Amino acid sequence: MQVFAMLLAVTETQWLSPDERAAWVRFTAVLELLPAALDLQLSQDAGMTHFDYFTLAMLSEAPDRVLRTSALAARTNATLPRLSRVLSRLEAAGFVDRAPDEDDRRATNVTLTEAGWEKVVETAPGHVAAVRRLVIDSLAPEQVTQLSAISTALLRQLDPEGRMLATDNDSHEQH
Amino acid sequence: MQVFAMLLAVTETQWLSPDERAAWVRFTAVLELLPAALDLQLSQDAGMTHFDYFTLAMLSEAPDRVLRTSALAARTNATLPRLSRVLSRLEAAGFVDRAPDEDDRRATNVTLTEAGWEKVVETAPGHVAAVRRLVIDSLAPEQVTQLSAISTALLRQLDPEGRMLATDNDSHEQH
DNA sequence: CCCGTTTAGTTGTAGATGCAAGTTTTCGCT
DNA sequence: AGCGAAAACTTGCATCTACAACTAAACGGG
């Protein structure tokens, strides 16, 4: 019985086919290199990380450019400790304001300041250009469509609740 | 003239179409979540990061399970300082040995120890299962093919010299 | 109305990473 | 040969992040 179980266990290990393996190796390389490339452009041209920029960008798209810290954490997929420190930095730089929520004073409302808005506006073109150069323009139009579908499929596993694709409704949920 | 130049500048900024933007937002989410998910599985099941595992895996596939530090850095896309510290850790854990190259004593040869090999062998099944669960099995077979082609196209921009897709020839280059 | 529990954030501490500077060995040129 | 420049790491320092512990506010019975 024990030998049989071991054989089963070994057999159960589903390895990757050569094609799957090749796809995975290449994709792993992209996973490693693309974030670094994006961070490089933003740190050179705007003195901030991709995460900083993304945080400001999410705020800039929120109604009234305000979001609760935890809603912002969901959109940026950050842990609360991480976001807390990033916000401290962005607040010190004058790009956001933090104020306790009037209705629930445990919560903090994060507001994009005028300076923060301007920072996004002046940083966005260069960032978009980098995204074009590194990603969109490297792909055929149908590949962009494919990448979108593939990403959607992957997010079903990675983010079943769709935190990162949250609509604006979320900020108006019941409490 | 100045107004005209400004208009040009504004016009030149190539924004993303709605489809492109949707693809990019989703892909960004994958870029953030997938590495974290892989790290989580490996740290829980094997007590190491994905980078540690990948480093050992690259060594395990090298001829004689030996690679120069800089060749390993190219395959893992690590900077030398980063790899140096990771190797110090892996060496302390007994998974690799480091020894100066006999022909060029500036260089260091990194060897996977027997313990390191066993670590890879016992860790690989769980990791492959995670890759299957999170990526391969979420996709239709043709999507795996598409992802491979897309990744190849992106790497042309990200890694023009193909460092991460290096063949074994590299370690036998002239000196 | 009060107390234990949950929620929302912040901070202490330790590990990881990048950049820049330092060290040792080799190369290239005269 | 002989010496300046380059190569292959390694280490110092500053920053970033995660995990866990901590604080403050709100909820939920009894």
mmCIF file of C-alpha atoms (C1' of nucleotides) in Angstrom:
data_model
loop_
_atom_site.group_PDB
_atom_site.id
_atom_site.type_symbol
_atom_site.label_atom_id
_atom_site.label_comp_id
_atom_site.label_asym_id
_atom_site.label_seq_id
_atom_site.Cartn_x
_atom_site.Cartn_y
_atom_site.Cartn_z
ATOM 1 C CA MET A 1 0.000 0.000 0.000
ATOM 2 C CA GLN A 2 2.692 2.449 0.922
ATOM 3 C CA VAL A 3 4.627 1.901 -2.277
ATOM 4 C CA PHE A 4 1.463 2.280 -4.244
ATOM 5 C CA ALA A 5 0.656 5.539 -2.496
ATOM 6 C CA MET A 6 4.123 6.832 -3.257
ATOM 7 C CA LEU A 7 3.800 5.964 -6.900
ATOM 8 C CA LEU A 8 0.521 7.783 -6.960
ATOM 9 C CA ALA A 9 2.040 10.798 -5.291
ATOM 10 C CA VAL A 10 4.864 10.898 -7.773
ATOM 11 C CA THR A 11 2.537 10.386 -10.677
ATOM 12 C CA GLU A 12 0.256 13.092 -9.387
ATOM 13 C CA THR A 13 2.948 15.703 -9.730
ATOM 14 C CA GLN A 14 1.925 17.432 -12.914
ATOM 15 C CA TRP A 15 4.992 18.811 -14.563
ATOM 16 C CA LEU A 16 4.916 21.401 -17.282
ATOM 17 C CA SER A 17 5.022 20.469 -20.943
ATOM 18 C CA PRO A 18 7.898 21.951 -22.955
ATOM 19 C CA ASP A 19 5.603 24.595 -24.398
ATOM 20 C CA GLU A 20 4.203 25.473 -21.009
ATOM 21 C CA ARG A 21 7.659 25.625 -19.539
ATOM 22 C CA ALA A 22 8.915 27.928 -22.283
ATOM 23 C CA ALA A 23 5.940 30.212 -21.769
ATOM 24 C CA TRP A 24 6.498 30.257 -18.050
ATOM 25 C CA VAL A 25 10.222 31.006 -18.244
ATOM 26 C CA ARG A 26 9.606 33.928 -20.572
ATOM 27 C CA PHE A 27 6.738 35.219 -18.515
ATOM 28 C CA THR A 28 8.831 35.008 -15.356
ATOM 29 C CA ALA A 29 11.440 37.168 -17.003
ATOM 30 C CA VAL A 30 8.799 39.760 -17.865
ATOM 31 C CA LEU A 31 7.552 39.672 -14.287
ATOM 32 C CA GLU A 32 11.047 40.471 -13.093
ATOM 33 C CA LEU A 33 12.061 43.067 -15.679
ATOM 34 C CA LEU A 34 8.958 45.083 -16.433
ATOM 35 C CA PRO A 35 8.335 46.472 -12.936
ATOM 36 C CA ALA A 36 11.993 47.420 -12.675
ATOM 37 C CA ALA A 37 11.827 49.213 -16.025
ATOM 38 C CA LEU A 38 8.730 51.145 -14.990
ATOM 39 C CA ASP A 39 10.280 52.106 -11.674
ATOM 40 C CA LEU A 40 13.399 53.294 -13.440
ATOM 41 C CA GLN A 41 11.550 55.658 -15.750
ATOM 42 C CA LEU A 42 9.482 57.135 -12.946
ATOM 43 C CA SER A 43 12.339 57.525 -10.516
ATOM 44 C CA GLN A 44 14.452 59.242 -13.165
ATOM 45 C CA ASP A 45 11.737 61.508 -14.533
ATOM 46 C CA ALA A 46 9.590 62.139 -11.476
ATOM 47 C CA GLY A 47 11.621 61.072 -8.462
ATOM 48 C CA MET A 48 9.115 58.513 -7.313
ATOM 49 C CA THR A 49 8.406 54.843 -7.484
ATOM 50 C CA HIS A 50 5.753 53.244 -9.608
ATOM 51 C CA PHE A 51 3.821 52.550 -6.455
ATOM 52 C CA ASP A 52 3.882 56.225 -5.451
ATOM 53 C CA TYR A 53 2.658 57.216 -8.887
ATOM 54 C CA PHE A 54 -0.021 54.571 -8.948
ATOM 55 C CA THR A 55 -1.242 55.717 -5.544
ATOM 56 C CA LEU A 56 -1.567 59.309 -6.719
ATOM 57 C CA ALA A 57 -3.177 58.145 -9.956
ATOM 58 C CA MET A 58 -5.825 56.132 -8.122
ATOM 59 C CA LEU A 59 -6.617 59.168 -6.006
ATOM 60 C CA SER A 60 -6.808 61.398 -9.068
ATOM 61 C CA GLU A 61 -9.506 59.170 -10.534
ATOM 62 C CA ALA A 62 -11.583 58.924 -7.371
ATOM 63 C CA PRO A 63 -14.645 61.122 -6.956
ATOM 64 C CA ASP A 64 -13.517 64.425 -5.409
ATOM 65 C CA ARG A 65 -10.019 62.935 -5.431
ATOM 66 C CA VAL A 66 -10.609 61.507 -1.960
ATOM 67 C CA LEU A 67 -10.402 57.919 -0.756
ATOM 68 C CA ARG A 68 -10.293 56.222 2.603
ATOM 69 C CA THR A 69 -6.924 54.703 3.361
ATOM 70 C CA SER A 70 -8.262 51.181 3.263
ATOM 71 C CA ALA A 71 -10.085 51.744 -0.029
ATOM 72 C CA LEU A 72 -6.856 53.078 -1.466
ATOM 73 C CA ALA A 73 -5.024 50.058 -0.099
ATOM 74 C CA ALA A 74 -7.467 47.772 -1.894
ATOM 75 C CA ARG A 75 -7.039 49.586 -5.221
ATOM 76 C CA THR A 76 -3.268 49.564 -5.004
ATOM 77 C CA ASN A 77 -3.064 46.104 -3.473
ATOM 78 C CA ALA A 78 -0.941 47.424 -0.653
ATOM 79 C CA THR A 79 -0.902 46.238 2.906
ATOM 80 C CA LEU A 80 -2.021 48.896 5.335
ATOM 81 C CA PRO A 81 1.414 49.289 6.939
ATOM 82 C CA ARG A 82 3.011 49.806 3.561
ATOM 83 C CA LEU A 83 0.442 52.333 2.414
ATOM 84 C CA SER A 84 0.595 54.137 5.739
ATOM 85 C CA ARG A 85 4.274 54.854 5.289
ATOM 86 C CA VAL A 86 3.963 55.745 1.633
ATOM 87 C CA LEU A 87 1.213 58.188 2.513
ATOM 88 C CA SER A 88 3.375 59.730 5.214
ATOM 89 C CA ARG A 89 5.987 60.363 2.567
ATOM 90 C CA LEU A 90 3.523 61.699 0.012
ATOM 91 C CA GLU A 91 1.974 63.905 2.694
ATOM 92 C CA ALA A 92 5.369 65.299 3.647
ATOM 93 C CA ALA A 93 5.950 66.038 -0.041
ATOM 94 C CA GLY A 94 2.661 67.930 -0.100
ATOM 95 C CA PHE A 95 0.942 65.651 -2.592
ATOM 96 C CA VAL A 96 -1.825 64.393 -0.291
ATOM 97 C CA ASP A 97 -3.655 65.429 2.852
ATOM 98 C CA ARG A 98 -4.865 63.077 5.555
ATOM 99 C CA ALA A 99 -7.794 63.826 7.819
ATOM 100 C CA PRO A 100 -9.925 61.615 10.050
ATOM 101 C CA ASP A 101 -13.338 60.834 8.629
ATOM 102 C CA GLU A 102 -16.076 62.870 10.309
ATOM 103 C CA ASP A 103 -18.508 59.969 10.514
ATOM 104 C CA ASP A 104 -16.051 57.297 11.567
ATOM 105 C CA ARG A 105 -13.065 58.763 13.238
ATOM 106 C CA ARG A 106 -11.126 55.513 13.029
ATOM 107 C CA ALA A 107 -10.950 56.000 9.285
ATOM 108 C CA THR A 108 -8.726 58.439 7.440
ATOM 109 C CA ASN A 109 -9.665 60.267 4.275
ATOM 110 C CA VAL A 110 -6.781 60.793 1.894
ATOM 111 C CA THR A 111 -7.135 63.752 -0.458
ATOM 112 C CA LEU A 112 -5.031 64.562 -3.474
ATOM 113 C CA THR A 113 -3.813 68.142 -3.094
ATOM 114 C CA GLU A 114 -3.547 70.599 -5.958
ATOM 115 C CA ALA A 115 0.214 69.984 -5.960
ATOM 116 C CA GLY A 116 -0.439 66.273 -6.073
ATOM 117 C CA TRP A 117 -2.799 66.701 -9.006
ATOM 118 C CA GLU A 118 -0.215 68.755 -10.849
ATOM 119 C CA LYS A 119 2.406 66.143 -10.138
ATOM 120 C CA VAL A 120 0.217 63.475 -11.707
ATOM 121 C CA VAL A 121 -0.554 65.675 -14.702
ATOM 122 C CA GLU A 122 3.071 66.409 -15.388
ATOM 123 C CA THR A 123 4.223 62.846 -14.740
ATOM 124 C CA ALA A 124 1.554 60.977 -16.661
ATOM 125 C CA PRO A 125 2.737 61.668 -20.229
ATOM 126 C CA GLY A 126 6.197 60.276 -19.611
ATOM 127 C CA HIS A 127 4.804 57.275 -17.839
ATOM 128 C CA VAL A 128 2.267 56.564 -20.545
ATOM 129 C CA ALA A 129 5.013 56.900 -23.124
ATOM 130 C CA ALA A 130 7.026 54.296 -21.238
ATOM 131 C CA VAL A 131 4.054 51.962 -21.085
ATOM 132 C CA ARG A 132 3.600 52.412 -24.827
ATOM 133 C CA ARG A 133 7.243 51.890 -25.576
ATOM 134 C CA LEU A 134 7.680 48.877 -23.299
ATOM 135 C CA VAL A 135 4.359 47.168 -23.742
ATOM 136 C CA ILE A 136 1.620 48.388 -26.053
ATOM 137 C CA ASP A 137 3.704 49.264 -29.086
ATOM 138 C CA SER A 138 5.638 45.999 -28.799
ATOM 139 C CA LEU A 139 2.461 44.054 -29.361
ATOM 140 C CA ALA A 140 0.143 43.593 -32.286
ATOM 141 C CA PRO A 141 -3.366 44.922 -31.636
ATOM 142 C CA GLU A 142 -4.784 41.440 -31.249
ATOM 143 C CA GLN A 143 -2.055 40.637 -28.734
ATOM 144 C CA VAL A 144 -3.214 43.540 -26.583
ATOM 145 C CA THR A 145 -6.664 41.990 -26.620
ATOM 146 C CA GLN A 146 -5.210 38.598 -25.771
ATOM 147 C CA LEU A 147 -3.169 40.048 -22.922
ATOM 148 C CA SER A 148 -6.284 41.641 -21.518
ATOM 149 C CA ALA A 149 -8.168 38.343 -21.586
ATOM 150 C CA ILE A 150 -5.227 36.442 -20.128
ATOM 151 C CA SER A 151 -4.861 38.972 -17.310
ATOM 152 C CA THR A 152 -8.556 38.735 -16.551
ATOM 153 C CA ALA A 153 -8.288 34.964 -16.322
ATOM 154 C CA LEU A 154 -5.263 35.160 -14.032
ATOM 155 C CA LEU A 155 -6.936 37.694 -11.768
ATOM 156 C CA ARG A 156 -9.737 35.228 -11.145
ATOM 157 C CA GLN A 157 -7.178 33.181 -9.215
ATOM 158 C CA LEU A 158 -5.070 35.997 -7.849
ATOM 159 C CA ASP A 159 -7.796 38.385 -6.785
ATOM 160 C CA PRO A 160 -11.093 36.511 -6.593
ATOM 161 C CA GLU A 161 -12.832 39.424 -4.942
ATOM 162 C CA GLY A 162 -11.660 41.836 -7.619
ATOM 163 C CA ARG A 163 -10.218 44.295 -5.129
ATOM 164 C CA MET A 164 -7.966 45.852 -7.704
ATOM 165 C CA LEU A 165 -10.715 46.257 -10.253
ATOM 166 C CA ALA A 166 -13.043 47.854 -7.741
ATOM 167 C CA THR A 167 -15.568 50.291 -9.109
ATOM 168 C CA ASP A 168 -16.368 53.574 -7.458
ATOM 169 C CA ASN A 169 -19.348 51.940 -5.793
ATOM 170 C CA ASP A 170 -17.079 50.453 -3.205
ATOM 171 C CA SER A 171 -16.417 53.757 -1.539
ATOM 172 C CA HIS A 172 -20.149 54.192 -1.039
ATOM 173 C CA GLU A 173 -20.796 50.865 0.577
ATOM 174 C CA GLN A 174 -22.965 50.531 3.641
ATOM 175 C CA HIS A 175 -21.312 50.609 6.994
ATOM 176 C CA MET B 1 5.075 80.102 -32.288
ATOM 177 C CA GLN B 2 5.066 79.205 -28.661
ATOM 178 C CA VAL B 3 1.380 78.349 -28.621
ATOM 179 C CA PHE B 4 1.850 76.254 -31.711
ATOM 180 C CA ALA B 5 4.706 74.373 -30.085
ATOM 181 C CA MET B 6 2.578 73.713 -27.028
ATOM 182 C CA LEU B 7 -0.252 72.399 -29.123
ATOM 183 C CA LEU B 8 2.177 70.103 -30.835
ATOM 184 C CA ALA B 9 3.540 68.909 -27.560
ATOM 185 C CA VAL B 10 0.082 68.204 -26.236
ATOM 186 C CA THR B 11 -0.945 66.503 -29.440
ATOM 187 C CA GLU B 12 2.160 64.372 -29.432
ATOM 188 C CA THR B 13 1.255 62.769 -26.151
ATOM 189 C CA GLN B 14 -0.113 59.433 -27.240
ATOM 190 C CA TRP B 15 -2.676 58.343 -24.705
ATOM 191 C CA LEU B 16 -4.028 54.855 -24.439
ATOM 192 C CA SER B 17 -7.252 53.820 -26.094
ATOM 193 C CA PRO B 18 -9.958 52.445 -23.789
ATOM 194 C CA ASP B 19 -9.092 48.893 -24.790
ATOM 195 C CA GLU B 20 -5.396 49.461 -24.276
ATOM 196 C CA ARG B 21 -6.060 51.096 -20.942
ATOM 197 C CA ALA B 22 -8.225 48.211 -19.760
ATOM 198 C CA ALA B 23 -5.557 45.732 -20.790
ATOM 199 C CA TRP B 24 -2.891 47.732 -18.999
ATOM 200 C CA VAL B 25 -4.834 48.107 -15.767
ATOM 201 C CA ARG B 26 -5.472 44.375 -15.609
ATOM 202 C CA PHE B 27 -1.926 43.507 -16.511
ATOM 203 C CA THR B 28 -0.601 45.883 -13.848
ATOM 204 C CA ALA B 29 -2.691 44.056 -11.286
ATOM 205 C CA VAL B 30 -1.176 40.753 -12.380
ATOM 206 C CA LEU B 31 2.297 42.241 -12.162
ATOM 207 C CA GLU B 32 1.622 43.203 -8.580
ATOM 208 C CA LEU B 33 -0.217 40.106 -7.382
ATOM 209 C CA LEU B 34 1.436 37.168 -9.097
ATOM 210 C CA PRO B 35 4.962 37.602 -7.693
ATOM 211 C CA ALA B 36 3.478 38.044 -4.224
ATOM 212 C CA ALA B 37 1.444 34.854 -4.612
ATOM 213 C CA LEU B 38 4.478 32.890 -5.748
ATOM 214 C CA ASP B 39 6.568 34.238 -2.888
ATOM 215 C CA LEU B 40 3.865 33.311 -0.429
ATOM 216 C CA GLN B 41 3.709 29.677 -1.512
ATOM 217 C CA LEU B 42 7.468 29.281 -1.447
ATOM 218 C CA SER B 43 7.988 31.035 1.850
ATOM 219 C CA GLN B 44 5.284 28.936 3.480
ATOM 220 C CA ASP B 45 6.309 25.596 1.995
ATOM 221 C CA ALA B 46 10.061 25.995 1.672
ATOM 222 C CA GLY B 47 11.039 28.980 3.784
ATOM 223 C CA MET B 48 12.530 30.890 0.922
ATOM 224 C CA THR B 49 11.678 33.570 -1.579
ATOM 225 C CA HIS B 50 10.924 32.981 -5.206
ATOM 226 C CA PHE B 51 14.251 34.581 -6.012
ATOM 227 C CA ASP B 52 16.104 32.132 -3.767
ATOM 228 C CA TYR B 53 14.332 29.226 -5.410
ATOM 229 C CA PHE B 54 14.930 30.542 -8.890
ATOM 230 C CA THR B 55 18.606 30.964 -8.103
ATOM 231 C CA LEU B 56 18.931 27.370 -6.944
ATOM 232 C CA ALA B 57 16.873 26.193 -9.917
ATOM 233 C CA MET B 58 19.145 27.964 -12.405
ATOM 234 C CA LEU B 59 22.141 26.344 -10.753
ATOM 235 C CA SER B 60 20.492 22.937 -10.834
ATOM 236 C CA GLU B 61 20.120 23.191 -14.599
ATOM 237 C CA ALA B 62 23.655 24.365 -15.277
ATOM 238 C CA PRO B 63 26.302 21.890 -16.447
ATOM 239 C CA ASP B 64 27.899 20.360 -13.355
ATOM 240 C CA ARG B 65 25.570 22.579 -11.339
ATOM 241 C CA VAL B 66 28.192 25.307 -11.349
ATOM 242 C CA LEU B 67 27.962 28.867 -12.588
ATOM 243 C CA ARG B 68 30.036 32.004 -12.220
ATOM 244 C CA THR B 69 28.372 34.627 -10.069
ATOM 245 C CA SER B 70 27.942 37.018 -12.960
ATOM 246 C CA ALA B 71 26.501 34.323 -15.232
ATOM 247 C CA LEU B 72 24.038 33.477 -12.494
ATOM 248 C CA ALA B 73 23.228 37.154 -12.119
ATOM 249 C CA ALA B 74 22.422 37.364 -15.826
ATOM 250 C CA ARG B 75 20.126 34.334 -15.694
ATOM 251 C CA THR B 76 18.277 35.602 -12.645
ATOM 252 C CA ASN B 77 18.355 39.249 -13.723
ATOM 253 C CA ALA B 78 19.824 40.228 -10.398
ATOM 254 C CA THR B 79 22.288 42.988 -9.786
ATOM 255 C CA LEU B 80 25.602 41.733 -8.501
ATOM 256 C CA PRO B 81 25.156 43.271 -5.037
ATOM 257 C CA ARG B 82 21.793 41.611 -4.638
ATOM 258 C CA LEU B 83 23.010 38.226 -5.782
ATOM 259 C CA SER B 84 26.089 38.518 -3.622
ATOM 260 C CA ARG B 85 23.978 38.825 -0.496
ATOM 261 C CA VAL B 86 21.527 36.143 -1.524
ATOM 262 C CA LEU B 87 24.426 33.796 -2.158
ATOM 263 C CA SER B 88 25.874 34.563 1.252
ATOM 264 C CA ARG B 89 22.566 33.480 2.741
ATOM 265 C CA LEU B 90 22.284 30.373 0.581
ATOM 266 C CA GLU B 91 25.871 29.495 1.391
ATOM 267 C CA ALA B 92 25.230 29.869 5.110
ATOM 268 C CA ALA B 93 22.236 27.565 4.690
ATOM 269 C CA GLY B 94 24.511 25.026 3.035
ATOM 270 C CA PHE B 95 22.772 25.076 -0.342
ATOM 271 C CA VAL B 96 25.676 26.443 -2.371
ATOM 272 C CA ASP B 97 29.464 26.656 -2.227
ATOM 273 C CA ARG B 98 31.541 29.571 -3.437
ATOM 274 C CA ALA B 99 35.107 29.276 -4.620
ATOM 275 C CA PRO B 100 37.344 31.553 -6.650
ATOM 276 C CA ASP B 101 37.814 30.472 -10.250
ATOM 277 C CA GLU B 102 41.223 28.921 -10.809
ATOM 278 C CA ASP B 103 41.793 30.652 -14.146
ATOM 279 C CA ASP B 104 40.471 34.068 -13.175
ATOM 280 C CA ARG B 105 40.664 34.639 -9.488
ATOM 281 C CA ARG B 106 38.449 37.701 -9.673
ATOM 282 C CA ALA B 107 35.550 35.430 -10.559
ATOM 283 C CA THR B 108 33.665 33.177 -8.189
ATOM 284 C CA ASN B 109 32.234 29.788 -9.088
ATOM 285 C CA VAL B 110 28.991 28.991 -7.372
ATOM 286 C CA THR B 111 28.207 25.308 -6.953
ATOM 287 C CA LEU B 112 24.927 23.739 -5.914
ATOM 288 C CA THR B 113 25.652 21.409 -3.003
ATOM 289 C CA GLU B 114 23.967 18.043 -2.546
ATOM 290 C CA ALA B 115 21.790 19.653 0.136
ATOM 291 C CA GLY B 116 20.916 22.409 -2.315
ATOM 292 C CA TRP B 117 19.996 19.868 -4.966
ATOM 293 C CA GLU B 118 17.768 18.042 -2.502
ATOM 294 C CA LYS B 119 16.146 21.300 -1.520
ATOM 295 C CA VAL B 120 15.279 22.003 -5.150
ATOM 296 C CA VAL B 121 13.988 18.472 -5.668
ATOM 297 C CA GLU B 122 11.719 18.619 -2.671
ATOM 298 C CA THR B 123 10.548 22.166 -3.339
ATOM 299 C CA ALA B 124 9.903 21.935 -7.059
ATOM 300 C CA PRO B 125 6.655 19.923 -7.021
ATOM 301 C CA GLY B 126 4.872 22.385 -4.765
ATOM 302 C CA HIS B 127 6.132 25.303 -6.764
ATOM 303 C CA VAL B 128 5.139 23.767 -10.077
ATOM 304 C CA ALA B 129 1.729 23.020 -8.628
ATOM 305 C CA ALA B 130 1.385 26.686 -7.679
ATOM 306 C CA VAL B 131 2.401 27.787 -11.154
ATOM 307 C CA ARG B 132 -0.190 25.401 -12.586
ATOM 308 C CA ARG B 133 -2.889 26.538 -10.219
ATOM 309 C CA LEU B 134 -2.207 30.254 -10.589
ATOM 310 C CA VAL B 135 -1.289 30.447 -14.242
ATOM 311 C CA ILE B 136 -1.298 27.498 -16.602
ATOM 312 C CA ASP B 137 -4.551 25.884 -15.579
ATOM 313 C CA SER B 138 -6.326 29.242 -15.593
ATOM 314 C CA LEU B 139 -5.641 29.605 -19.278
ATOM 315 C CA ALA B 140 -6.865 27.849 -22.358
ATOM 316 C CA PRO B 141 -4.067 26.053 -24.230
ATOM 317 C CA GLU B 142 -4.020 28.678 -26.975
ATOM 318 C CA GLN B 143 -3.730 31.385 -24.336
ATOM 319 C CA VAL B 144 -0.548 29.762 -23.044
ATOM 320 C CA THR B 145 0.812 29.990 -26.564
ATOM 321 C CA GLN B 146 -0.288 33.607 -26.812
ATOM 322 C CA LEU B 147 1.302 34.452 -23.469
ATOM 323 C CA SER B 148 4.543 32.947 -24.656
ATOM 324 C CA ALA B 149 4.532 35.046 -27.826
ATOM 325 C CA ILE B 150 3.554 38.187 -25.928
ATOM 326 C CA SER B 151 6.327 37.641 -23.393
ATOM 327 C CA THR B 152 8.835 37.128 -26.166
ATOM 328 C CA ALA B 153 7.769 40.395 -27.773
ATOM 329 C CA LEU B 154 8.021 42.267 -24.469
ATOM 330 C CA LEU B 155 11.458 40.850 -23.737
ATOM 331 C CA ARG B 156 12.731 42.332 -26.963
ATOM 332 C CA GLN B 157 12.284 45.722 -25.304
ATOM 333 C CA LEU B 158 13.076 44.731 -21.746
ATOM 334 C CA ASP B 159 16.065 42.527 -22.346
ATOM 335 C CA PRO B 160 17.428 43.212 -25.816
ATOM 336 C CA GLU B 161 20.516 41.129 -25.189
ATOM 337 C CA GLY B 162 18.474 38.160 -24.056
ATOM 338 C CA ARG B 163 20.414 37.794 -20.832
ATOM 339 C CA MET B 164 17.634 35.889 -19.158
ATOM 340 C CA LEU B 165 17.189 33.492 -22.050
ATOM 341 C CA ALA B 166 20.881 32.728 -22.186
ATOM 342 C CA THR B 167 21.878 29.315 -23.439
ATOM 343 C CA ASP B 168 24.529 27.189 -21.834
ATOM 344 C CA ASN B 169 27.023 28.408 -24.405
ATOM 345 C CA ASP B 170 27.480 31.581 -22.433
ATOM 346 C CA SER B 171 29.399 29.884 -19.700
ATOM 347 C CA HIS B 172 31.877 28.586 -22.258
ATOM 348 C CA GLU B 173 32.634 31.897 -23.877
ATOM 349 C CA GLN B 174 36.161 32.927 -24.643
ATOM 350 C CA HIS B 175 38.026 34.897 -22.036
ATOM 351 C "C1'" DC C 1 -24.923 52.218 29.703
ATOM 352 C "C1'" DC C 2 -20.787 49.327 30.013
ATOM 353 C "C1'" DC C 3 -17.296 46.011 28.513
ATOM 354 C "C1'" DG C 4 -15.316 42.753 25.348
ATOM 355 C "C1'" DT C 5 -14.565 42.430 20.387
ATOM 356 C "C1'" DT C 6 -13.748 44.127 15.872
ATOM 357 C "C1'" DT C 7 -12.136 47.661 12.713
ATOM 358 C "C1'" DA C 8 -8.769 51.238 10.942
ATOM 359 C "C1'" DG C 9 -4.398 52.850 11.074
ATOM 360 C "C1'" DT C 10 0.313 53.550 12.900
ATOM 361 C "C1'" DT C 11 4.785 52.205 14.643
ATOM 362 C "C1'" DG C 12 8.790 48.931 16.250
ATOM 363 C "C1'" DT C 13 11.879 45.821 14.488
ATOM 364 C "C1'" DA C 14 14.187 43.002 11.354
ATOM 365 C "C1'" DG C 15 15.247 41.542 6.625
ATOM 366 C "C1'" DA C 16 15.879 42.803 1.638
ATOM 367 C "C1'" DT C 17 17.596 45.799 -2.207
ATOM 368 C "C1'" DG C 18 19.714 49.570 -4.820
ATOM 369 C "C1'" DC C 19 23.400 52.773 -5.439
ATOM 370 C "C1'" DA C 20 27.839 54.055 -4.642
ATOM 371 C "C1'" DA C 21 32.329 53.189 -2.931
ATOM 372 C "C1'" DG C 22 36.028 49.837 -1.909
ATOM 373 C "C1'" DT C 23 39.089 45.621 -2.892
ATOM 374 C "C1'" DT C 24 41.442 42.352 -5.481
ATOM 375 C "C1'" DT C 25 42.777 40.479 -9.810
ATOM 376 C "C1'" DT C 26 43.460 40.838 -14.754
ATOM 377 C "C1'" DC C 27 43.964 43.226 -19.130
ATOM 378 C "C1'" DG C 28 46.044 46.390 -22.466
ATOM 379 C "C1'" DC C 29 49.406 49.343 -24.012
ATOM 380 C "C1'" DT C 30 53.879 51.138 -24.372
ATOM 381 C "C1'" DA D 1 58.196 44.533 -17.454
ATOM 382 C "C1'" DG D 2 55.148 48.280 -15.491
ATOM 383 C "C1'" DC D 3 51.282 50.997 -14.748
ATOM 384 C "C1'" DG D 4 46.699 52.874 -15.555
ATOM 385 C "C1'" DA D 5 42.085 51.097 -16.698
ATOM 386 C "C1'" DA D 6 38.618 47.678 -16.489
ATOM 387 C "C1'" DA D 7 36.342 43.548 -14.482
ATOM 388 C "C1'" DA D 8 34.252 40.791 -10.721
ATOM 389 C "C1'" DC D 9 32.737 40.826 -6.840
ATOM 390 C "C1'" DT D 10 31.770 42.667 -1.781
ATOM 391 C "C1'" DT D 11 30.367 45.974 1.682
ATOM 392 C "C1'" DG D 12 28.410 50.599 3.701
ATOM 393 C "C1'" DC D 13 24.506 53.173 3.879
ATOM 394 C "C1'" DA D 14 19.936 54.666 3.133
ATOM 395 C "C1'" DT D 15 15.324 53.230 1.858
ATOM 396 C "C1'" DC D 16 11.557 50.140 1.520
ATOM 397 C "C1'" DT D 17 8.580 46.369 3.063
ATOM 398 C "C1'" DA D 18 6.574 42.779 5.866
ATOM 399 C "C1'" DC D 19 5.034 40.947 10.199
ATOM 400 C "C1'" DA D 20 3.623 41.747 14.589
ATOM 401 C "C1'" DA D 21 2.411 44.510 18.399
ATOM 402 C "C1'" DC D 22 0.078 48.751 19.686
ATOM 403 C "C1'" DT D 23 -3.488 52.696 19.864
ATOM 404 C "C1'" DA D 24 -7.837 54.692 19.166
ATOM 405 C "C1'" DA D 25 -12.546 54.504 17.806
ATOM 406 C "C1'" DA D 26 -16.949 52.078 17.024
ATOM 407 C "C1'" DC D 27 -20.036 48.046 17.475
ATOM 408 C "C1'" DG D 28 -22.900 44.630 19.942
ATOM 409 C "C1'" DG D 29 -24.988 42.429 23.248
ATOM 410 C "C1'" DG D 30 -26.745 42.054 28.047
#
